[in-house]
Amino acid sequence: MLNLLHHLRQLPRDSRDTLFLLGVIAWVVLPQVSHLPLWCSLLSGAVMLWRGWLAVTLRPLPARWWLWLLLVLTVGATLFTHKTLLGRDAGLTLIVVLLALKTLELRARRDAFVVFFLSFFMMLSNFFFSQSLLTAGAMLIALLGLLTALVNAHMPVGKPPLLQAARIAGSMTLLGAPIMVLLFLLFPRLAPLWGVPSDAMSGRSGLSATMQVGTIASLALDDSIAMRIRFEGAPPRQSDLYFRGPVLSSFDGRSWQPLRSGLPARMRPLPNLQVQGAPINYQVTLEPNQRPWLLLLDATPNAPLLTGFEARMTPELQWLVERPITDLLRYTARSYPDFSHGPLRPVAGLQDYLELPFGFNPRTLQLAAELRRDPRYAADDGTQLIAAVLERLRSGGYVYTLDPGAYGRDSADEFWFDRKEGFCEHIASSFVILLRALKLPARVVTGYQGGEQNPVDGFWTVRQSDAHAWAEVWLNGRGWVRVDPTAAVAPGRVGSLQRLQAPRGVITEALLGNVNPALALNLRAVWDAVNNRWNQSVLNYTQRKQLNLLKNLGFESPSWEDLIYLLIGIVVLASLGGAAWTLWDRLRQDPWLRLLAQAAKRLQKAGVQLAPNSPPRRMAEQLSAQLGPEHPAARRIGDWLLRLEALRYAPPAARRSRLATLQHEFKRLHWPT
Amino acid sequence: MPAAPSWPHPLLHPAAHVRAQFQRWWQARLPLTDSVTLTQRNVYILPTRPGLMLGVTLLVLLVASINYQLNLGYLLTFLLAGCSLVAMHVCHATLRGLTMHLIATDAVFTGATAIIGINLENRRPSTRFGIGLALLGSSHWSWTDVPAQANATVHVAFKPERRGLHRVPALTAETRFPLGTFRVWTVWRPAAQVLVYPAPEAHAPALPLGEPRAGDAAAAPGPANGDYDGIRAYRRGDPLKLVVWKKAAKADELVSRDTQQVQRHELWLEPHKTGLPQLEPQLSRLCAWVLQAEQQGLDYGLRLAGLDIKPAHGEAQKRRCLQALALCGA
């Protein structure tokens, strides 16, 4: 090991710099490996190892045709894997390989720049997959590494230690941080400039057609926008904002799926939708979701107005179009928050909503049996049973968390009895399982709940993090009734839209796996808090928060123009500050030296040849040599110069006043021209 | 001063012509000084091509952050922007406040390389990295770091084309530290002059015959060219050049060339003795002769138009003669 270190230290500068840059590239690429095709990771790794080996053994770089060969192979493989060269995934694959291949001709400074710029796109593409604190930390290190490599490349003399370059890069980053904060706070948050390319969403697709416990956790962190809504007239209450997505009615023990009924279509229960009260008119701008789903408020009896698509409603009230939505889609709709639907009396087909897989969740079934046996509920039509279950959720120590850990085979059992924690998905799933065990037809509805209003344009924004799952129960005489069990556990989640906490990542799990549980709990609490802070303050820094900041700064009714004005104002102030500093820096020079320099300037103007840094006495000699010792100007100026010299060695007490005198005299002396 | 050597034709290359004219006007107004302290006034800054690329990268990152609504992307973009801004300042500060002194340059022969020494003085308590110096318009950079509150010396080579007294050509100092995104430079016209002797002829013929010493009775023709090998025992005070080392090595005692014998004739170097028709080749040969005579330890004099240098020898005599040759006709 020591031997290796010694060997590394002995390497010529070129090899050392190359190894360092390879390390930085590896660091940038590594987080992406799981999203890259296997061949891409292997090829890039091999190329970089090859380059490292060449650097260590001081061998020449391979011939150009190697590069071309590898490049052609890569383009072919990319086409084969992704069927295209465009789009995010194909682009990412290509960038990684280009980055690796570029190292094979890494000689000139220009190549270092190419690596530098490509790396930034890599870093940004990391954020498509994760914007967590850990990613941010890793990318900060990557940025420091890249800057260090670049600074090092611009220290042409000798073999400067990398630590020195790193220190310079670090101080630059530190000094750049205030600028970053300022821009981050004040740069207006614009809407996307154009539709997001289709495959960009695949890493974080919104709702899914099946619900396997755990998938919504990753959505909750995804702050991207699902849709924007403009309400005509007063917006509805936040607690009425249930946007209906897929209805999941069939459960196989692991995942919830849309109903595949054994009954022929004509025997299935009709939607039988009845609406009353005042409607809500609104316009939706739906981000492409790669699904044929229109997201509409409960309940929408008539098809929304949209062009290019044919919309139809399923028996479970979900609105569908005939093909996936791959572009921004706008439609207007009219919904009635006050509605009822479903058959009022038991009909064939309702039994589909009672089915539970055999052999799962025995304790939940037992709990249901006990509740059923309870004499209080003997004559109940279901209302009281539901109330009892909700009460259990409310008071049974159940906790809403985004980080419930992995659930096992009997997820409902674990939720109800062991862990007692989860998010909407776990809660809704366990709730529906329990209701079905109670012989009440029930189903899971997924969609979005809530949203936030943008005070500037009045649009409501619904984000992927607003994805939600709730339940519907069929009650005799009333039809399907919405029950949101999550509201019982975490009332803040529904209605006022409490922001969610980030789950613990794999790395923290590994870090905290073996420590004292109490300490681990504390650390976890701290980590959660830090993560929450991060989500709140950075990932969730939206235009609304921006405008709130302005309001706090004293703007009456802030708009994004005010942000620009503020930004410009700060830039102007900063420039003025810089100018003042420059002036001060110039004046900071010793006043004695400044006076001497002024005198030297006057003498030089008069044609006196002065050596650099000549002392006043020497200047006087030069002057009298030029003008003759009897020249009155030479005498007077010579005398002044000698007194200036004497001042340099005067006691400090007298210095200030005598300097002022000399400065005064300087202006009145007749300088030769 | 003769016109600039090759000016871009105003009609064929109008842009280059204007640029060259601007450059000349601009350089002419720079003060001549052997010592310059760089300030805001004489340090210039422009982004380099990679710097412009960085700008484009920042723009793309910003657009991507907007389009994908990535707050972390904003952070990255703005941090990079902040760093580049700081880098711009650091780059400018690398030259700003630096003092450059020209170190006196020795005289050289035409065609030989003159080494210009420049002393860089850093009064700041931090190192200035990656400062390059070069002749203005050349691309042979000499790079150096100037340690904190210390000096560094850089040498720049310059090859004078013609003999005479030349001004040290305009110099430029540049840095791209730390990120290479900006080029910060200054142009400096030193006041010092460098004396350029004529190029000594490569295979000059032997020295011309000496003339009888004025007033010497035995005005016989001198010895054959270069045939000065009368020797005698070494006497105290003989210049070392007169010591015949080959013989001394054999004989175990020092022997000197007998200059008495030589100096019966005065060696006068004159243009007409070269037998060449033109001035420059004449001067070249005279230059070679001066060196030859000096090497042989002879007394020699130089007669040029309107100038007589009495015969003598030694470093001072050599310099005097070479200077006269350099400035002949100027």
mmCIF file of C-alpha atoms in Angstrom, chain A residues 256-531:
data_model
loop_
_atom_site.group_PDB
_atom_site.id
_atom_site.type_symbol
_atom_site.label_atom_id
_atom_site.label_comp_id
_atom_site.label_asym_id
_atom_site.label_seq_id
_atom_site.Cartn_x
_atom_site.Cartn_y
_atom_site.Cartn_z
ATOM 1 C CA TRP A 256 -53.688 -3.714 -6.269
ATOM 2 C CA GLN A 257 -54.886 -3.682 -9.857
ATOM 3 C CA PRO A 258 -57.884 -2.467 -11.817
ATOM 4 C CA LEU A 259 -60.800 -4.847 -11.655
ATOM 5 C CA ARG A 260 -60.805 -7.776 -14.040
ATOM 6 C CA SER A 261 -64.256 -8.973 -13.336
ATOM 7 C CA GLY A 262 -65.329 -12.485 -14.101
ATOM 8 C CA LEU A 263 -68.771 -11.146 -14.966
ATOM 9 C CA PRO A 264 -69.751 -10.152 -18.496
ATOM 10 C CA ALA A 265 -70.000 -6.420 -19.047
ATOM 11 C CA ARG A 266 -73.781 -6.280 -19.141
ATOM 12 C CA MET A 267 -74.008 -7.740 -15.636
ATOM 13 C CA ARG A 268 -71.624 -5.289 -14.026
ATOM 14 C CA PRO A 269 -73.060 -2.565 -11.827
ATOM 15 C CA LEU A 270 -73.786 0.710 -13.609
ATOM 16 C CA PRO A 271 -72.061 3.891 -12.521
ATOM 17 C CA ASN A 272 -75.454 5.390 -11.882
ATOM 18 C CA LEU A 273 -73.964 8.821 -11.198
ATOM 19 C CA GLN A 274 -76.228 11.419 -9.612
ATOM 20 C CA VAL A 275 -74.972 14.946 -9.077
ATOM 21 C CA GLN A 276 -76.436 17.884 -7.241
ATOM 22 C CA GLY A 277 -75.422 21.271 -5.889
ATOM 23 C CA ALA A 278 -73.283 23.875 -7.575
ATOM 24 C CA PRO A 279 -70.800 22.661 -10.185
ATOM 25 C CA ILE A 280 -67.144 23.644 -10.381
ATOM 26 C CA ASN A 281 -65.972 24.818 -13.774
ATOM 27 C CA TYR A 282 -62.272 24.592 -14.399
ATOM 28 C CA GLN A 283 -59.574 24.203 -16.969
ATOM 29 C CA VAL A 284 -56.835 21.606 -16.611
ATOM 30 C CA THR A 285 -53.404 21.706 -18.234
ATOM 31 C CA LEU A 286 -52.174 18.174 -17.868
ATOM 32 C CA GLU A 287 -48.492 17.403 -18.093
ATOM 33 C CA PRO A 288 -47.822 14.386 -20.279
ATOM 34 C CA ASN A 289 -48.134 11.291 -18.131
ATOM 35 C CA GLN A 290 -47.727 8.547 -20.736
ATOM 36 C CA ARG A 291 -51.092 7.164 -19.627
ATOM 37 C CA PRO A 292 -54.522 7.412 -21.176
ATOM 38 C CA TRP A 293 -55.922 9.004 -18.028
ATOM 39 C CA LEU A 294 -57.639 12.335 -17.728
ATOM 40 C CA LEU A 295 -57.478 13.541 -14.188
ATOM 41 C CA LEU A 296 -60.738 15.149 -13.153
ATOM 42 C CA LEU A 297 -62.340 16.204 -9.922
ATOM 43 C CA ASP A 298 -64.874 13.884 -8.373
ATOM 44 C CA ALA A 299 -67.386 13.670 -9.886
ATOM 45 C CA THR A 300 -67.608 14.603 -13.541
ATOM 46 C CA PRO A 301 -70.746 13.378 -15.248
ATOM 47 C CA ASN A 302 -70.058 14.849 -18.696
ATOM 48 C CA ALA A 303 -67.046 14.416 -20.885
ATOM 49 C CA PRO A 304 -64.534 17.259 -20.606
ATOM 50 C CA LEU A 305 -64.008 19.460 -23.639
ATOM 51 C CA LEU A 306 -60.792 18.563 -25.352
ATOM 52 C CA THR A 307 -59.472 18.320 -28.860
ATOM 53 C CA GLY A 308 -57.788 15.371 -30.465
ATOM 54 C CA PHE A 309 -59.074 12.792 -28.061
ATOM 55 C CA GLU A 310 -62.267 10.913 -27.382
ATOM 56 C CA ALA A 311 -62.969 10.719 -23.664
ATOM 57 C CA ARG A 312 -65.070 8.060 -21.972
ATOM 58 C CA MET A 313 -65.906 7.235 -18.401
ATOM 59 C CA THR A 314 -65.353 3.825 -16.846
ATOM 60 C CA PRO A 315 -68.022 2.278 -14.598
ATOM 61 C CA GLU A 316 -65.731 3.314 -11.764
ATOM 62 C CA LEU A 317 -65.985 6.971 -12.810
ATOM 63 C CA GLN A 318 -62.461 7.282 -14.160
ATOM 64 C CA TRP A 319 -62.163 9.253 -17.403
ATOM 65 C CA LEU A 320 -60.014 7.720 -20.133
ATOM 66 C CA VAL A 321 -58.850 8.655 -23.604
ATOM 67 C CA GLU A 322 -57.987 6.197 -26.318
ATOM 68 C CA ARG A 323 -54.232 6.641 -26.314
ATOM 69 C CA PRO A 324 -51.507 7.723 -23.880
ATOM 70 C CA ILE A 325 -51.047 11.430 -23.357
ATOM 71 C CA THR A 326 -47.547 12.308 -24.509
ATOM 72 C CA ASP A 327 -47.918 16.042 -24.865
ATOM 73 C CA LEU A 328 -49.236 18.828 -22.784
ATOM 74 C CA LEU A 329 -53.023 18.503 -22.861
ATOM 75 C CA ARG A 330 -55.592 21.107 -22.002
ATOM 76 C CA TYR A 331 -59.252 20.509 -21.296
ATOM 77 C CA THR A 332 -62.179 22.158 -19.545
ATOM 78 C CA ALA A 333 -64.579 20.270 -17.332
ATOM 79 C CA ARG A 334 -67.496 20.685 -14.981
ATOM 80 C CA SER A 335 -67.506 18.674 -11.785
ATOM 81 C CA TYR A 336 -69.885 18.380 -8.862
ATOM 82 C CA PRO A 337 -68.356 17.832 -5.428
ATOM 83 C CA ASP A 338 -71.773 16.748 -4.202
ATOM 84 C CA PHE A 339 -72.592 13.457 -5.893
ATOM 85 C CA SER A 340 -73.579 9.875 -5.364
ATOM 86 C CA HIS A 341 -72.962 6.899 -7.532
ATOM 87 C CA GLY A 342 -73.168 3.165 -7.733
ATOM 88 C CA PRO A 343 -76.058 0.824 -7.218
ATOM 89 C CA LEU A 344 -78.201 1.580 -4.219
ATOM 90 C CA ARG A 345 -79.170 -2.048 -3.625
ATOM 91 C CA PRO A 346 -76.967 -5.140 -3.634
ATOM 92 C CA VAL A 347 -76.495 -6.322 -7.194
ATOM 93 C CA ALA A 348 -74.427 -8.888 -8.950
ATOM 94 C CA GLY A 349 -70.895 -7.698 -9.442
ATOM 95 C CA LEU A 350 -70.508 -6.083 -6.045
ATOM 96 C CA GLN A 351 -68.968 -9.309 -4.818
ATOM 97 C CA ASP A 352 -65.913 -8.431 -6.902
ATOM 98 C CA TYR A 353 -65.221 -5.761 -4.312
ATOM 99 C CA LEU A 354 -65.220 -8.262 -1.494
ATOM 100 C CA GLU A 355 -62.616 -10.616 -2.824
ATOM 101 C CA LEU A 356 -59.491 -11.201 -0.808
ATOM 102 C CA PRO A 357 -56.689 -13.565 -1.716
ATOM 103 C CA PHE A 358 -56.643 -16.745 0.288
ATOM 104 C CA GLY A 359 -54.041 -17.177 2.981
ATOM 105 C CA PHE A 360 -53.023 -13.541 3.380
ATOM 106 C CA ASN A 361 -53.364 -11.277 6.399
ATOM 107 C CA PRO A 362 -54.822 -13.786 8.894
ATOM 108 C CA ARG A 363 -54.733 -11.369 11.806
ATOM 109 C CA THR A 364 -56.659 -8.724 9.889
ATOM 110 C CA LEU A 365 -59.295 -11.313 9.040
ATOM 111 C CA GLN A 366 -59.450 -12.250 12.695
ATOM 112 C CA LEU A 367 -59.811 -8.605 13.699
ATOM 113 C CA ALA A 368 -62.691 -8.277 11.230
ATOM 114 C CA ALA A 369 -64.342 -11.364 12.612
ATOM 115 C CA GLU A 370 -64.087 -9.962 16.146
ATOM 116 C CA LEU A 371 -65.596 -6.661 15.085
ATOM 117 C CA ARG A 372 -68.392 -8.455 13.292
ATOM 118 C CA ARG A 373 -69.134 -10.466 16.404
ATOM 119 C CA ASP A 374 -69.278 -7.325 18.507
ATOM 120 C CA PRO A 375 -72.941 -6.939 19.489
ATOM 121 C CA ARG A 376 -72.760 -3.147 19.082
ATOM 122 C CA TYR A 377 -72.436 -3.539 15.349
ATOM 123 C CA ALA A 378 -74.917 -6.384 14.956
ATOM 124 C CA ALA A 379 -77.566 -4.185 13.377
ATOM 125 C CA ASP A 380 -75.104 -1.921 11.604
ATOM 126 C CA ASP A 381 -75.314 -1.167 7.883
ATOM 127 C CA GLY A 382 -71.581 -0.472 7.831
ATOM 128 C CA THR A 383 -71.466 3.184 8.867
ATOM 129 C CA GLN A 384 -70.595 2.417 12.450
ATOM 130 C CA LEU A 385 -68.078 -0.224 11.492
ATOM 131 C CA ILE A 386 -66.307 2.280 9.295
ATOM 132 C CA ALA A 387 -66.412 4.816 12.080
ATOM 133 C CA ALA A 388 -64.923 2.224 14.433
ATOM 134 C CA VAL A 389 -62.109 1.423 12.049
ATOM 135 C CA LEU A 390 -61.382 5.112 11.514
ATOM 136 C CA GLU A 391 -61.418 5.622 15.265
ATOM 137 C CA ARG A 392 -58.917 2.816 15.572
ATOM 138 C CA LEU A 393 -56.705 4.609 13.039
ATOM 139 C CA ARG A 394 -57.096 7.871 14.886
ATOM 140 C CA SER A 395 -56.371 6.683 18.376
ATOM 141 C CA GLY A 396 -54.417 3.471 17.906
ATOM 142 C CA GLY A 397 -51.006 5.074 17.661
ATOM 143 C CA TYR A 398 -50.868 4.948 13.893
ATOM 144 C CA VAL A 399 -48.289 7.220 12.355
ATOM 145 C CA TYR A 400 -48.128 8.783 8.962
ATOM 146 C CA THR A 401 -44.644 8.487 7.554
ATOM 147 C CA LEU A 402 -43.032 8.294 4.171
ATOM 148 C CA ASP A 403 -40.403 5.968 5.502
ATOM 149 C CA PRO A 404 -42.225 2.942 6.816
ATOM 150 C CA GLY A 405 -39.598 0.486 5.650
ATOM 151 C CA ALA A 406 -40.262 -2.562 3.536
ATOM 152 C CA TYR A 407 -43.512 -4.349 4.154
ATOM 153 C CA GLY A 408 -43.592 -8.112 4.139
ATOM 154 C CA ARG A 409 -46.091 -10.584 2.772
ATOM 155 C CA ASP A 410 -49.000 -9.744 5.041
ATOM 156 C CA SER A 411 -48.890 -6.028 4.595
ATOM 157 C CA ALA A 412 -52.249 -5.316 6.229
ATOM 158 C CA ASP A 413 -51.345 -7.401 9.268
ATOM 159 C CA GLU A 414 -48.066 -5.579 9.615
ATOM 160 C CA PHE A 415 -49.780 -2.248 9.299
ATOM 161 C CA TRP A 416 -52.597 -2.911 11.728
ATOM 162 C CA PHE A 417 -50.590 -4.729 14.395
ATOM 163 C CA ASP A 418 -46.810 -4.426 14.051
ATOM 164 C CA ARG A 419 -45.523 -1.281 12.495
ATOM 165 C CA LYS A 420 -48.568 0.980 12.705
ATOM 166 C CA GLU A 421 -46.990 3.384 10.277
ATOM 167 C CA GLY A 422 -47.163 4.094 6.611
ATOM 168 C CA PHE A 423 -48.381 6.596 4.067
ATOM 169 C CA CYS A 424 -51.609 6.901 2.140
ATOM 170 C CA GLU A 425 -50.896 3.792 0.124
ATOM 171 C CA HIS A 426 -50.377 1.511 3.109
ATOM 172 C CA ILE A 427 -53.244 3.057 4.973
ATOM 173 C CA ALA A 428 -55.714 2.842 2.097
ATOM 174 C CA SER A 429 -54.671 -0.686 1.228
ATOM 175 C CA SER A 430 -54.927 -1.971 4.806
ATOM 176 C CA PHE A 431 -58.174 -0.120 5.290
ATOM 177 C CA VAL A 432 -59.797 -1.647 2.226
ATOM 178 C CA ILE A 433 -58.565 -5.125 3.175
ATOM 179 C CA LEU A 434 -60.098 -4.764 6.617
ATOM 180 C CA LEU A 435 -63.391 -3.495 5.186
ATOM 181 C CA ARG A 436 -63.557 -6.368 2.755
ATOM 182 C CA ALA A 437 -62.902 -8.733 5.630
ATOM 183 C CA LEU A 438 -65.848 -7.032 7.310
ATOM 184 C CA LYS A 439 -67.899 -7.957 4.231
ATOM 185 C CA LEU A 440 -68.228 -4.356 3.126
ATOM 186 C CA PRO A 441 -67.509 -3.876 -0.619
ATOM 187 C CA ALA A 442 -64.567 -1.541 -0.849
ATOM 188 C CA ARG A 443 -61.949 -0.402 -3.329
ATOM 189 C CA VAL A 444 -58.832 1.761 -3.555
ATOM 190 C CA VAL A 445 -58.947 4.950 -5.606
ATOM 191 C CA THR A 446 -55.724 6.626 -6.631
ATOM 192 C CA GLY A 447 -55.224 10.099 -7.952
ATOM 193 C CA TYR A 448 -54.127 13.422 -6.636
ATOM 194 C CA GLN A 449 -55.338 15.271 -3.618
ATOM 195 C CA GLY A 450 -54.883 18.952 -3.013
ATOM 196 C CA GLY A 451 -52.665 21.378 -4.815
ATOM 197 C CA GLU A 452 -51.502 24.873 -4.175
ATOM 198 C CA GLN A 453 -52.530 28.149 -5.638
ATOM 199 C CA ASN A 454 -50.022 30.377 -7.331
ATOM 200 C CA PRO A 455 -50.887 33.868 -6.116
ATOM 201 C CA VAL A 456 -49.526 35.510 -9.252
ATOM 202 C CA ASP A 457 -51.550 33.915 -11.993
ATOM 203 C CA GLY A 458 -54.142 32.232 -9.802
ATOM 204 C CA PHE A 459 -53.375 28.821 -11.240
ATOM 205 C CA TRP A 460 -53.466 25.836 -8.979
ATOM 206 C CA THR A 461 -50.526 23.524 -9.227
ATOM 207 C CA VAL A 462 -50.846 19.834 -8.562
ATOM 208 C CA ARG A 463 -47.535 18.092 -8.176
ATOM 209 C CA GLN A 464 -46.493 14.488 -8.287
ATOM 210 C CA SER A 465 -45.953 14.797 -4.564
ATOM 211 C CA ASP A 466 -49.702 15.339 -4.251
ATOM 212 C CA ALA A 467 -50.357 11.808 -5.480
ATOM 213 C CA HIS A 468 -52.705 10.097 -3.090
ATOM 214 C CA ALA A 469 -54.682 6.919 -2.471
ATOM 215 C CA TRP A 470 -58.014 6.750 -0.691
ATOM 216 C CA ALA A 471 -60.877 4.309 -0.341
ATOM 217 C CA GLU A 472 -64.467 3.957 -1.472
ATOM 218 C CA VAL A 473 -66.962 1.813 0.377
ATOM 219 C CA TRP A 474 -70.311 0.645 -0.916
ATOM 220 C CA LEU A 475 -73.104 1.163 1.546
ATOM 221 C CA ASN A 476 -76.560 -0.202 1.102
ATOM 222 C CA GLY A 477 -78.890 2.586 0.057
ATOM 223 C CA ARG A 478 -76.126 5.115 -0.508
ATOM 224 C CA GLY A 479 -73.906 3.582 -3.142
ATOM 225 C CA TRP A 480 -70.181 4.225 -3.186
ATOM 226 C CA VAL A 481 -68.956 6.561 -0.465
ATOM 227 C CA ARG A 482 -65.532 8.092 -0.334
ATOM 228 C CA VAL A 483 -63.577 7.443 2.874
ATOM 229 C CA ASP A 484 -60.066 8.827 3.226
ATOM 230 C CA PRO A 485 -58.425 6.813 5.998
ATOM 231 C CA THR A 486 -55.226 8.818 5.690
ATOM 232 C CA ALA A 487 -57.102 11.833 6.969
ATOM 233 C CA ALA A 488 -57.743 9.885 10.164
ATOM 234 C CA VAL A 489 -54.039 9.234 10.710
ATOM 235 C CA ALA A 490 -52.631 12.489 9.417
ATOM 236 C CA PRO A 491 -55.344 15.109 9.138
ATOM 237 C CA GLY A 492 -52.719 17.528 7.826
ATOM 238 C CA ARG A 493 -52.055 15.387 4.784
ATOM 239 C CA VAL A 494 -55.493 16.023 3.411
ATOM 240 C CA GLY A 495 -56.843 19.504 3.304
ATOM 241 C CA SER A 496 -54.043 21.822 4.264
ATOM 242 C CA LEU A 497 -51.536 19.688 2.423
ATOM 243 C CA GLN A 498 -48.781 19.127 4.866
ATOM 244 C CA ARG A 499 -45.515 18.535 3.062
ATOM 245 C CA LEU A 500 -44.089 15.077 3.252
ATOM 246 C CA GLN A 501 -40.915 13.864 4.821
ATOM 247 C CA ALA A 502 -38.248 12.159 2.818
ATOM 248 C CA PRO A 503 -37.623 8.465 3.307
ATOM 249 C CA ARG A 504 -34.342 7.178 4.528
ATOM 250 C CA GLY A 505 -32.062 6.137 1.711
ATOM 251 C CA VAL A 506 -30.050 2.977 1.317
ATOM 252 C CA ILE A 507 -26.881 4.688 2.369
ATOM 253 C CA THR A 508 -28.215 5.953 5.679
ATOM 254 C CA GLU A 509 -29.541 2.481 6.248
ATOM 255 C CA ALA A 510 -26.065 1.112 5.753
ATOM 256 C CA LEU A 511 -24.503 3.812 7.888
ATOM 257 C CA LEU A 512 -26.935 3.461 10.740
ATOM 258 C CA GLY A 513 -27.367 -0.288 10.574
ATOM 259 C CA ASN A 514 -25.039 -1.279 13.408
ATOM 260 C CA VAL A 515 -25.248 1.507 15.932
ATOM 261 C CA ASN A 516 -26.986 1.659 19.253
ATOM 262 C CA PRO A 517 -30.739 1.802 18.596
ATOM 263 C CA ALA A 518 -31.292 4.871 20.751
ATOM 264 C CA LEU A 519 -28.505 6.683 19.029
ATOM 265 C CA ALA A 520 -29.723 5.406 15.687
ATOM 266 C CA LEU A 521 -33.157 6.740 16.494
ATOM 267 C CA ASN A 522 -31.702 10.107 17.383
ATOM 268 C CA LEU A 523 -29.555 10.179 14.290
ATOM 269 C CA ARG A 524 -32.514 9.187 12.229
ATOM 270 C CA ALA A 525 -34.541 11.971 13.746
ATOM 271 C CA VAL A 526 -31.781 14.422 12.941
ATOM 272 C CA TRP A 527 -31.415 13.047 9.419
ATOM 273 C CA ASP A 528 -35.165 13.264 8.902
ATOM 274 C CA ALA A 529 -35.163 16.803 10.144
ATOM 275 C CA VAL A 530 -32.268 17.768 7.895
ATOM 276 C CA ASN A 531 -33.892 16.076 4.944
#
